[in-house]
PDB file of C-alpha atoms and ligand atoms in Angstrom:
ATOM      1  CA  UNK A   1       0.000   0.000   0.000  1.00 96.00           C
ATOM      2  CA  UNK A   2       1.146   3.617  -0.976  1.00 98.00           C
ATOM      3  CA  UNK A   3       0.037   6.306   1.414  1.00 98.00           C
ATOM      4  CA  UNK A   4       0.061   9.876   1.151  1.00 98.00           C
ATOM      5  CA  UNK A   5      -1.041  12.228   4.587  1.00 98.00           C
ATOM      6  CA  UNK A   6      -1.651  15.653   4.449  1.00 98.00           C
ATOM      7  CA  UNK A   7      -2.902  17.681   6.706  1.00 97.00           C
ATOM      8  CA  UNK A   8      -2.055  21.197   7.824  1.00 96.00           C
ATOM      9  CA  UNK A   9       0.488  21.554  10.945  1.00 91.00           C
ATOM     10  CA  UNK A  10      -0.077  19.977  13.611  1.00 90.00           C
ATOM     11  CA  UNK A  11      -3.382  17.978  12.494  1.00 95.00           C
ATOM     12  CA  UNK A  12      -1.409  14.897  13.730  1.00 93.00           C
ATOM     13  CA  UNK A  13      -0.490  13.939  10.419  1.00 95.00           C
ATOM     14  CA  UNK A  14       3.112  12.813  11.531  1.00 94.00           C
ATOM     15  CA  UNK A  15       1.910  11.089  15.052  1.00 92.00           C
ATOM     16  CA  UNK A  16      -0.680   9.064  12.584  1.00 97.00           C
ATOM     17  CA  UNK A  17       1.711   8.207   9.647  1.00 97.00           C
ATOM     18  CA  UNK A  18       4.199   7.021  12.609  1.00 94.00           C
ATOM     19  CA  UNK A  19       1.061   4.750  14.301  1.00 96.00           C
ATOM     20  CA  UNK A  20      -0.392   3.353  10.929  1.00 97.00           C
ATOM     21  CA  UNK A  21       3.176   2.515   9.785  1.00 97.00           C
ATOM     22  CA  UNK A  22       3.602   0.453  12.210  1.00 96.00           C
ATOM     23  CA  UNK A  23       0.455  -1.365  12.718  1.00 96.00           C
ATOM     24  CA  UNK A  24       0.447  -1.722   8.831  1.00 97.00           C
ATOM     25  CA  UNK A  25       4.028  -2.284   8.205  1.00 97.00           C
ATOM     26  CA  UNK A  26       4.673   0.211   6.257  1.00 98.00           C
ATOM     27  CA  UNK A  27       7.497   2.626   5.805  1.00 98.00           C
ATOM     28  CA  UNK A  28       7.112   6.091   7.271  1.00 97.00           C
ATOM     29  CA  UNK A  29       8.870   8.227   5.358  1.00 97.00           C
ATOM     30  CA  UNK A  30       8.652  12.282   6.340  1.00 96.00           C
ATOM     31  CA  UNK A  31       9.990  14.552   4.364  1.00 96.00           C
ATOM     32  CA  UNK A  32      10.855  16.888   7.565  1.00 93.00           C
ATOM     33  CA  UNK A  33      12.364  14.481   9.327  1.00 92.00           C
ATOM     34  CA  UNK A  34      14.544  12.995   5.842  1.00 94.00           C
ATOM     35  CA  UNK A  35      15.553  17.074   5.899  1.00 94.00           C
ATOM     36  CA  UNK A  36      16.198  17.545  10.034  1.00 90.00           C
ATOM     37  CA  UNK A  37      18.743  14.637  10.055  1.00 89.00           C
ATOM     38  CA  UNK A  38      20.496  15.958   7.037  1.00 88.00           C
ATOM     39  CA  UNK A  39      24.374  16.226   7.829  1.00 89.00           C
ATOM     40  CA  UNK A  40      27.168  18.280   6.295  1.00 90.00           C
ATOM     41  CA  UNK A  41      26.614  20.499   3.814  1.00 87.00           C
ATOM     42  CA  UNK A  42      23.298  19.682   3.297  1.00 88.00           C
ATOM     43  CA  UNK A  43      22.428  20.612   6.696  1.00 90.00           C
ATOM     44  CA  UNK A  44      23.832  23.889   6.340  1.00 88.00           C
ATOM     45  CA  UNK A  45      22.065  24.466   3.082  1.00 85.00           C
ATOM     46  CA  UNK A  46      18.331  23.651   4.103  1.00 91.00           C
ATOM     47  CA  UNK A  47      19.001  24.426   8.159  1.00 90.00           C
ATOM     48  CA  UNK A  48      18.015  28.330   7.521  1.00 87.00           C
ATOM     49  CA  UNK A  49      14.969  27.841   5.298  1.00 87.00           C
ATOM     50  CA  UNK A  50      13.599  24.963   7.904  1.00 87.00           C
ATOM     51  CA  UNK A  51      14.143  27.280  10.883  1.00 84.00           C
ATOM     52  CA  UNK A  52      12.078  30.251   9.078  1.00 83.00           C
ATOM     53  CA  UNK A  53       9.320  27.702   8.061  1.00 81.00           C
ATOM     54  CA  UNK A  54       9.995  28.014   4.345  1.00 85.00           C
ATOM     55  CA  UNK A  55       9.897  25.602   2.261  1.00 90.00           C
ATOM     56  CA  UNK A  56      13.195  24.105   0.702  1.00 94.00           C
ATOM     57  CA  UNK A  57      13.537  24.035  -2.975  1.00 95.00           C
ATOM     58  CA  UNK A  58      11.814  20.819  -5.663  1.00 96.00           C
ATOM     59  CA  UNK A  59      14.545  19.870  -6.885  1.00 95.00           C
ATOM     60  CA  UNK A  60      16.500  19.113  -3.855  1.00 94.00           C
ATOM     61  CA  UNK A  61      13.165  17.503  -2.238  1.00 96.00           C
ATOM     62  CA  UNK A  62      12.699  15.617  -5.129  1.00 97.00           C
ATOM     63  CA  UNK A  63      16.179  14.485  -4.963  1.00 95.00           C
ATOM     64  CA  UNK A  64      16.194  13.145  -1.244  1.00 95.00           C
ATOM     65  CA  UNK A  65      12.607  11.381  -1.950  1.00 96.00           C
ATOM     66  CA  UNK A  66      13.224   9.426  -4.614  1.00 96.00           C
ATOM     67  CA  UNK A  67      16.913   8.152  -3.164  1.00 95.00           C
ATOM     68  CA  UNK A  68      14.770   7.029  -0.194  1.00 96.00           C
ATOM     69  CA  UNK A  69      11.959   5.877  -2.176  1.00 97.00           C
ATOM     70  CA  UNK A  70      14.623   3.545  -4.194  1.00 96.00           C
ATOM     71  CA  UNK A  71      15.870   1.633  -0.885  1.00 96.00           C
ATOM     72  CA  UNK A  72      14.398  -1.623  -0.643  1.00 97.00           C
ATOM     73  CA  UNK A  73      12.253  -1.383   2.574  1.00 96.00           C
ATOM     74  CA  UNK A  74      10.074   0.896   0.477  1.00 97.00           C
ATOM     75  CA  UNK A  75       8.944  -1.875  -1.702  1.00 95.00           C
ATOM     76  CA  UNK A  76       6.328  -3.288   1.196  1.00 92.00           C
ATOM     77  CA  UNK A  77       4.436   0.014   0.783  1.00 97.00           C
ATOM     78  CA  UNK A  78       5.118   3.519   2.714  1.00 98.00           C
ATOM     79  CA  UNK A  79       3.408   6.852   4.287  1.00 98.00           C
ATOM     80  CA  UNK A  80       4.755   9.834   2.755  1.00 98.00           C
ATOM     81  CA  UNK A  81       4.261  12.729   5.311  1.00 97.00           C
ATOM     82  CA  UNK A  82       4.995  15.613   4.440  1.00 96.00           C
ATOM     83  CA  UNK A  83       5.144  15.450   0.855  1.00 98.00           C
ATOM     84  CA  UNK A  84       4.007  16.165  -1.906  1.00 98.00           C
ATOM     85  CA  UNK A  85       3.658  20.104  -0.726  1.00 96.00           C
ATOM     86  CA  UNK A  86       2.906  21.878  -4.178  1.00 97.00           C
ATOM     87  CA  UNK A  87       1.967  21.028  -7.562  1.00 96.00           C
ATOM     88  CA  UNK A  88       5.444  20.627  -8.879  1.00 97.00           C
ATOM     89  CA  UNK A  89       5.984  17.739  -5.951  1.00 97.00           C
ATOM     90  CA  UNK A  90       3.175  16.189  -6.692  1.00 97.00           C
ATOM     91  CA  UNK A  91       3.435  16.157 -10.817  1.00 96.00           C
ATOM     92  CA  UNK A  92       6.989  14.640 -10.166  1.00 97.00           C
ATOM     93  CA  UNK A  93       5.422  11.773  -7.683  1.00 97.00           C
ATOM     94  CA  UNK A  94       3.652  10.880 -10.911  1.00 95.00           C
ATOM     95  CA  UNK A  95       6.664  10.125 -12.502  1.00 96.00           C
ATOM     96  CA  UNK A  96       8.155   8.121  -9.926  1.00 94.00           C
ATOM     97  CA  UNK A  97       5.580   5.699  -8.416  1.00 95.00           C
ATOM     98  CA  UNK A  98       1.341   5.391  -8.384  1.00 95.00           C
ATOM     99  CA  UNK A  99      -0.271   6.005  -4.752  1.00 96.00           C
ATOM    100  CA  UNK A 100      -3.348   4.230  -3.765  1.00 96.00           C
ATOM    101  CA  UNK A 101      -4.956   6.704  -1.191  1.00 96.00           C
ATOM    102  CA  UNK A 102      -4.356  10.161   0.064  1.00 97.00           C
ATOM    103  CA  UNK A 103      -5.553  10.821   3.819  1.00 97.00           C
ATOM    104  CA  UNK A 104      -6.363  14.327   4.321  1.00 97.00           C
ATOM    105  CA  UNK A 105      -6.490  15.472   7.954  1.00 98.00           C
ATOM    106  CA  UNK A 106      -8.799  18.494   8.893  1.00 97.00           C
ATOM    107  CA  UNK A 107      -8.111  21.293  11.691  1.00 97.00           C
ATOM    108  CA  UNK A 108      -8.561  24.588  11.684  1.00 95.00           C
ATOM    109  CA  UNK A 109      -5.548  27.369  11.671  1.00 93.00           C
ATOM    110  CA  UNK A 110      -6.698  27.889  15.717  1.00 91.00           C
ATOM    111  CA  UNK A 111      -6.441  24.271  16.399  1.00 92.00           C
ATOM    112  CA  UNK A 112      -3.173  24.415  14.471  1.00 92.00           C
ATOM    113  CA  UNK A 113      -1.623  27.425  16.456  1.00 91.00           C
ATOM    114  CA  UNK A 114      -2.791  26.464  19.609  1.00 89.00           C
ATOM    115  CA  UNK A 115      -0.946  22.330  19.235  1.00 89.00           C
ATOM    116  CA  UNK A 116       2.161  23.587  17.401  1.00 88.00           C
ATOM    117  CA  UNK A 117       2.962  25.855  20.032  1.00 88.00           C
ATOM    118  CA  UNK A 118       3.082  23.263  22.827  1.00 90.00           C
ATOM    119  CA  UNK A 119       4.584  20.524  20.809  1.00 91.00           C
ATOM    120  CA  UNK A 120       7.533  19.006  22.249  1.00 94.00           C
ATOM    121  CA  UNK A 121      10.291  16.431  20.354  1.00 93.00           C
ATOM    122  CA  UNK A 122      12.593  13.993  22.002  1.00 95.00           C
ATOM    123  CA  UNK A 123      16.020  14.957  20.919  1.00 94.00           C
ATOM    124  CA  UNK A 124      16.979  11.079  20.634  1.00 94.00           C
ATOM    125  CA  UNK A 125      14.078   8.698  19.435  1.00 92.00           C
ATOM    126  CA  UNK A 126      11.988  11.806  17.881  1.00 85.00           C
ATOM    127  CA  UNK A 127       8.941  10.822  19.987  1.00 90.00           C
ATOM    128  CA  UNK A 128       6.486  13.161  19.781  1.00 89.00           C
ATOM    129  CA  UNK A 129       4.653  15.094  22.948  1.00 92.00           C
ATOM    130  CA  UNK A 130       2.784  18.282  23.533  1.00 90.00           C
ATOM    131  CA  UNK A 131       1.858  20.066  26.732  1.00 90.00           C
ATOM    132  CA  UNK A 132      -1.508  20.980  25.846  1.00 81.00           C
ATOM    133  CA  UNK A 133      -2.946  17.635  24.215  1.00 79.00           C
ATOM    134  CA  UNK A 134      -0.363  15.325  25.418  1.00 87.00           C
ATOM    135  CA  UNK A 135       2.031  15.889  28.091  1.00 93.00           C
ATOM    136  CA  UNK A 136       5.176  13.847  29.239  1.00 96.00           C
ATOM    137  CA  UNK A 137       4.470  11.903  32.417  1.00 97.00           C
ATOM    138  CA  UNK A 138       7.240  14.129  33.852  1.00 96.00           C
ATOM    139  CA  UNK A 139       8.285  17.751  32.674  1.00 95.00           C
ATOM    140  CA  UNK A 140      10.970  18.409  29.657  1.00 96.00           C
ATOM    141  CA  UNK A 141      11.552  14.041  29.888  1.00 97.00           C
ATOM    142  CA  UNK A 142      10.599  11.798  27.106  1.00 97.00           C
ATOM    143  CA  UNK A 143       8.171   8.728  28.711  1.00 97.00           C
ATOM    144  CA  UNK A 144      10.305   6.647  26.185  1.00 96.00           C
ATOM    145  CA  UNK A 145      13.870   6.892  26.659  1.00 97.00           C
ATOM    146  CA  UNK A 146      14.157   9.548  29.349  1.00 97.00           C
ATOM    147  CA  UNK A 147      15.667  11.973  27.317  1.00 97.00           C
ATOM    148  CA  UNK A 148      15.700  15.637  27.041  1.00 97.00           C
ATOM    149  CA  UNK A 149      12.321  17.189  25.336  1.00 97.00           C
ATOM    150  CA  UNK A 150      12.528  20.515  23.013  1.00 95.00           C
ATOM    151  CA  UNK A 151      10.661  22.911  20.998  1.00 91.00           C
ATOM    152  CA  UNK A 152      11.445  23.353  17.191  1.00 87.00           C
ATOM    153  CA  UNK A 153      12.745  26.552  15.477  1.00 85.00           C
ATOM    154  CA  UNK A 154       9.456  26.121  13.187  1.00 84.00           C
ATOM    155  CA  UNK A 155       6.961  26.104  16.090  1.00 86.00           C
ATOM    156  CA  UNK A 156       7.600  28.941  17.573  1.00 85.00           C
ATOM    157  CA  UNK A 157       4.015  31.489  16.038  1.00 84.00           C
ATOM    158  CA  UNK A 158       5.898  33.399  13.274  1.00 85.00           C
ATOM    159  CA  UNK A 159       7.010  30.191  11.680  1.00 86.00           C
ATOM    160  CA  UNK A 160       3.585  28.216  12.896  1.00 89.00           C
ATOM    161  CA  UNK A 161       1.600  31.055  11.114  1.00 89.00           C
ATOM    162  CA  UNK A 162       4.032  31.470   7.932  1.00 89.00           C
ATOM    163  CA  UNK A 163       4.217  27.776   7.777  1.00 90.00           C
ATOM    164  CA  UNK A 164       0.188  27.854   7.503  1.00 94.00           C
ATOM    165  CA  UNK A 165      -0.151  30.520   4.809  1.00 94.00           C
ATOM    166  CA  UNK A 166       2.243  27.842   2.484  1.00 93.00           C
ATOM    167  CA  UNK A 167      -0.078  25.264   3.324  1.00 96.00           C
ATOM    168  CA  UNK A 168      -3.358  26.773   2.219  1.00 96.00           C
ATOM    169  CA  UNK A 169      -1.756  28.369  -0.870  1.00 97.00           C
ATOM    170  CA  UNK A 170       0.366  25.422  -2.366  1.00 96.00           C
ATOM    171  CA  UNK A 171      -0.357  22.523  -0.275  1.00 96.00           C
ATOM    172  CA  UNK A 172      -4.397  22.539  -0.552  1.00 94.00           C
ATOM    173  CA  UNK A 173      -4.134  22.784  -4.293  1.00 94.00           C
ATOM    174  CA  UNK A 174      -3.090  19.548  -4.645  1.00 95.00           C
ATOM    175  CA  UNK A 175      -5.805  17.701  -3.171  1.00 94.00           C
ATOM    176  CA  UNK A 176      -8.018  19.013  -6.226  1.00 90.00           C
ATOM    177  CA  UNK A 177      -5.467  16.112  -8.107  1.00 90.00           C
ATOM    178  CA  UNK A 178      -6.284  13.189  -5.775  1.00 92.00           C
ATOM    179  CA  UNK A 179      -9.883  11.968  -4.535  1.00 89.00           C
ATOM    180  CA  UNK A 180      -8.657  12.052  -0.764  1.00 94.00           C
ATOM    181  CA  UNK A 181     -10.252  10.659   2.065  1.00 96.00           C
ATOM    182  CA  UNK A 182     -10.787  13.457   4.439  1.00 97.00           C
ATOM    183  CA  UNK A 183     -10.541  12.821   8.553  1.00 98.00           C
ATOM    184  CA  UNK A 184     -11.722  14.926  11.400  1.00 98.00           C
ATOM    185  CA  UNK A 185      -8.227  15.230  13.037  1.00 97.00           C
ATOM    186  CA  UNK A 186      -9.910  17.529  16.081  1.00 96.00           C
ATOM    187  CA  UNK A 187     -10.756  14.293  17.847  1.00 96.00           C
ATOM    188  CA  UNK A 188      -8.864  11.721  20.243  1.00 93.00           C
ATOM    189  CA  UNK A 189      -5.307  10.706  18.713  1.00 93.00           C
ATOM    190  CA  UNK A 190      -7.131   7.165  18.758  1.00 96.00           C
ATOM    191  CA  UNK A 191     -10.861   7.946  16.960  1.00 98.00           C
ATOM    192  CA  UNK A 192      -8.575   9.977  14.442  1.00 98.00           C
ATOM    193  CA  UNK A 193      -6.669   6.640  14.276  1.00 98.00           C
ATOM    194  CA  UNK A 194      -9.201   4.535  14.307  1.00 98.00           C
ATOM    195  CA  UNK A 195     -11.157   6.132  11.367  1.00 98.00           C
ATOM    196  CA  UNK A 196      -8.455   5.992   9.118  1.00 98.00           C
ATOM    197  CA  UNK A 197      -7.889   2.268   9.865  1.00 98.00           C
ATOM    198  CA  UNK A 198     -11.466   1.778   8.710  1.00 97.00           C
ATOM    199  CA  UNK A 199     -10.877   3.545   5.320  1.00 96.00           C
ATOM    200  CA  UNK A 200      -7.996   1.851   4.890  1.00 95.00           C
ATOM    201  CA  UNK A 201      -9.712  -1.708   5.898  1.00 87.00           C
TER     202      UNK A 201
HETATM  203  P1  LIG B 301       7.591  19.097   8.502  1.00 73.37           P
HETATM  204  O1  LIG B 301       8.316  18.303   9.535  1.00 73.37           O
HETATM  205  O2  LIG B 301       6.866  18.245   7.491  1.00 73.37           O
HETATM  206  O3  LIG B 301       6.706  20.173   9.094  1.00 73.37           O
HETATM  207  O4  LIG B 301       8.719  19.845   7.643  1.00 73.37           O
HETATM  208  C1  LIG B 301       9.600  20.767   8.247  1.00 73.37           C
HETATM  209  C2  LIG B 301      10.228  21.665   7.195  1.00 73.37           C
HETATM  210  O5  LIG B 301      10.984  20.865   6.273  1.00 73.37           O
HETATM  211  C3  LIG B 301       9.258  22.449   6.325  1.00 73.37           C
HETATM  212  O6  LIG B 301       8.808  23.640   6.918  1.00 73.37           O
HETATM  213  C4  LIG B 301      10.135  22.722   5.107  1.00 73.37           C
HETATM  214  O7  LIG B 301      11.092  23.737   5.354  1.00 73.37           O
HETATM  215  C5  LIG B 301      10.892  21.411   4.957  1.00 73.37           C
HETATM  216  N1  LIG B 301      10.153  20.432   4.114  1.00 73.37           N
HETATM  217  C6  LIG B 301       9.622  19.231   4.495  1.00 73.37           C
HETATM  218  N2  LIG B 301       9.032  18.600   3.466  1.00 73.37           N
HETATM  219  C7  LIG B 301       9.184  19.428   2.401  1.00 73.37           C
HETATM  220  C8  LIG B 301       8.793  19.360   1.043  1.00 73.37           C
HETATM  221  N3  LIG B 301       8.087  18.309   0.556  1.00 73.37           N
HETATM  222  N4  LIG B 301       9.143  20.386   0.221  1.00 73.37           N
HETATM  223  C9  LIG B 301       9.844  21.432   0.673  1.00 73.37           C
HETATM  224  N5  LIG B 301      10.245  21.577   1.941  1.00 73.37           N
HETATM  225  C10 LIG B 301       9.923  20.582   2.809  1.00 73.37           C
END
């Protein structure tokens, strides 16, 4: 099976591609993350545009998706989160592979806002948090491997709210392309999980 989320930030489209994968056994493969553990000079090159919340460019996107998309793991099926973001992504997806169903998550900018700004990331095993909807069982730890919790650059508002602007004007477009499934992701982590189980049954 070939998966695509979207969702605007924070709809829980990364906390659901991470879940599914693994009940499905699938790949997860996010484009964020692909770019936050760049090293080198690639780091340096896409660090600045991550931090401000603007997109990097196709080309090099393109580039790092389809090396990952070529390593064998991908061949039981994957989640791609976090791309394609424009048109231009999503006309060169085309070119590379067929996808079976697109998972749209719905919140509104608010809802948005109001997650992103308490979201919290374990600097080791990238667990995800937040301390509004989902808090650590003890302050700044991860539950998982007990190690230190932070705050992305890109959360803080400026970025949350610049981030959103690219999403309605270049991400949305792209769902005119794909009959998507669309999911009420202002409900319990599980409901939102369980209802895209059942379209994906
Ligand atoms: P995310 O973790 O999906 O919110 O992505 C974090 C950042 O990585 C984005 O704000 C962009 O700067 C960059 N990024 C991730 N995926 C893409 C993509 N498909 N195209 C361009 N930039 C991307």
């Amino acid at each position: 099976m070939k998966l695509i989320f979207v969702g605007p930030q924070g709809s829980g489209k990364g906390t659901q591609a991470k879940k599914i994968s693994e009940e499905l056994m699938l790949v997860h493969i996010s484009t964020g993350d692909l770019l936050r553990d760049a090293e080198g000079e690639l780091k340096e090159k896409v660090e600045e545009c991550i931090n401000q919340g603007k997109l990097v460019s196709d080309e090099l996107i393109v580039k790092i998706l389809k090396e990952r998309l070529s390593e064998k793991d991908c061949e039981k099926g994957f989640i791609l989160d976090g791309f394609p973001r424009n048109l231009a992504q999503a006309e060169e997806l085309e070119k590379i592979t067929t996808i079976d169903k697109v998972i749209e998550i719905l919140i509104s900018d608010e809802e948005s806002v109001r997650r992103l700004s308490g979201r919290l990331n374990c600097k080791d095993c990238g667990a995800l948090f937040n301390s509004v909807t989902d808090k650590p069982q003890e302050e700044g730890k991860c539950d998982k491997c007990g190690s230190e919790l932070y705050q992305r650059d890109d959360d803080e508002e400026d970025a949350i709210r610049e981030r959103l602007k690219i999403y309605h004007s270049e991400t949305e477009p792209i769902l005119e392309k794909y009959d998507s499934v669309k999911i009420d992701g202002e409900q319990s982590i599980e409901k939102v999980n369980q209802d895209i189980l059942d379209v994906l049954g």
